[in-house]
Amino acid sequence: LGSTIPTFDETSAITSTVLNDKEIVFDNAKLLYNRFVSAIAFETDSIECFPIAQIVEAPNFKAYEYQDEVLENLNEFLLANSLHWALVEGHAAEMAAKRSAMENATKNAGDIINRLTLQYNRGRQAVITNELIDIITGASAL
């Protein structure tokens, strides 16, 4: 993870680490992430993640037959999918913010260059004007 686009393999590794750690127990978890809105905006949003116990207790889920192993795989996939969604959205928001910042920096640098060029040209013009005045003054004195 970092400056490259998050892959589902990386997300799966994170998910496996979280689910296999016996010290991490949760009733309900929320993934907070930056949701991409536009090239210049993002909003903080959340995705709810549920443990196996709550998935099994869902009213519509009881209508299906399932094996415990399938349920564990489903839970891992749901968490990995939610986490991957959050990581990719956050990455898109970060890249948009970086692009916007670079565009602003480029525009500001251009403005600074234009101001310094104008200041340099005015200074050079003043020196040339003073030299012309000295030449004309010297020629009229002769």
XYZ file of C-alpha atoms in Angstrom:
142
model
C 0.000 0.000 0.000
C 1.144 3.526 -0.576
C 1.510 5.411 -3.820
C 0.289 2.527 -6.008
C -3.302 1.464 -6.516
C -4.304 -0.981 -3.765
C -4.699 -4.544 -5.021
C -7.199 -7.092 -3.818
C -4.299 -9.377 -2.825
C -3.013 -6.741 -0.406
C -6.516 -6.200 0.918
C -7.010 -9.949 1.378
C -3.763 -10.171 3.336
C -4.906 -7.370 5.656
C -8.310 -8.992 6.075
C -6.798 -12.393 6.870
C -4.514 -10.818 9.454
C -7.445 -9.069 11.147
C -9.756 -12.087 11.123
C -7.069 -14.557 12.245
C -5.984 -12.424 15.209
C -7.809 -13.901 18.204
C -7.374 -10.668 20.184
C -9.565 -8.761 17.715
C -13.224 -9.366 18.511
C -15.964 -7.044 17.357
C -19.752 -6.870 17.373
C -19.899 -4.285 14.663
C -17.139 -2.393 12.893
C -17.124 0.691 10.719
C -14.460 1.357 8.122
C -13.902 5.092 7.813
C -12.488 6.282 4.515
C -12.298 9.273 2.209
C -14.951 8.890 -0.484
C -14.041 10.454 -3.822
C -16.630 13.077 -4.809
C -14.937 15.102 -7.555
C -11.504 16.183 -8.687
C -11.438 18.820 -5.956
C -13.542 17.260 -3.210
C -13.879 14.189 -1.034
C -16.030 13.315 1.956
C -15.425 11.086 4.944
C -17.753 8.114 4.803
C -18.120 4.762 6.546
C -18.873 1.156 5.631
C -20.373 -1.159 8.232
C -18.814 -4.597 8.696
C -20.606 -7.327 10.586
C -19.247 -10.440 12.333
C -20.405 -13.957 11.419
C -22.868 -14.066 14.317
C -24.838 -11.089 13.008
C -24.774 -12.400 9.449
C -26.249 -15.726 10.608
C -28.960 -13.955 12.631
C -30.136 -11.880 9.661
C -33.783 -12.782 8.914
C -33.357 -13.467 5.195
C -30.142 -15.433 5.693
C -31.855 -18.179 7.721
C -33.711 -19.324 4.618
C -30.487 -20.716 3.131
C -28.541 -23.837 3.922
C -24.832 -23.305 4.312
C -21.682 -24.884 5.648
C -19.622 -23.191 8.342
C -16.590 -23.034 6.062
C -18.616 -21.242 3.384
C -19.881 -18.804 5.992
C -16.337 -18.017 7.127
C -15.289 -17.510 3.493
C -18.294 -15.249 2.926
C -17.452 -13.205 6.003
C -13.818 -12.856 4.918
C -14.870 -11.889 1.386
C -17.389 -9.304 2.626
C -14.802 -7.700 4.892
C -12.106 -7.830 2.189
C -14.483 -6.370 -0.382
C -15.509 -3.527 1.947
C -11.904 -2.821 2.888
C -10.818 -2.877 -0.754
C -13.629 -0.469 -1.647
C -12.489 1.882 1.113
C -8.821 1.674 0.091
C -9.516 2.303 -3.599
C -11.877 5.201 -2.871
C -9.324 6.690 -0.475
C -6.581 6.268 -3.069
C -8.699 8.014 -5.725
C -9.420 10.891 -3.328
C -5.719 11.169 -2.446
C -4.609 11.187 -6.097
C -7.213 13.836 -6.957
C -6.046 15.994 -4.047
C -2.402 15.597 -5.105
C -3.237 16.460 -8.709
C -5.178 19.532 -7.632
C -2.301 20.619 -5.359
C 0.221 20.173 -8.179
C -1.956 22.170 -10.582
C -2.179 24.980 -8.028
C 1.581 24.849 -7.399
C 2.269 24.986 -11.139
C -0.077 27.961 -11.553
C 1.526 29.752 -8.586
C 5.023 29.062 -9.935
C 3.973 30.509 -13.309
C 2.641 33.630 -11.602
C 5.893 34.042 -9.646
C 7.946 33.620 -12.831
C 5.843 36.256 -14.611
C 6.203 38.733 -11.718
C 9.973 38.181 -11.466
C 10.372 38.514 -15.248
C 8.462 41.795 -15.172
C 10.550 43.026 -12.236
C 13.786 42.023 -14.019
C 12.715 43.714 -17.275
C 11.791 46.928 -15.445
C 15.148 46.966 -13.665
C 17.021 46.331 -16.907
C 15.007 49.038 -18.644
C 15.834 51.502 -15.846
C 19.568 50.736 -16.222
C 19.382 51.253 -20.001
C 17.443 54.505 -19.534
C 20.056 55.779 -17.037
C 22.897 54.899 -19.432
C 21.124 56.719 -22.277
C 20.635 59.757 -20.051
C 24.366 59.686 -19.176
C 25.318 59.408 -22.859
C 22.998 62.241 -23.884
C 24.164 64.415 -20.986
C 27.808 63.734 -21.882
C 27.223 64.496 -25.575
C 25.424 67.766 -24.823
C 28.282 68.833 -22.543
C 30.703 68.613 -25.474
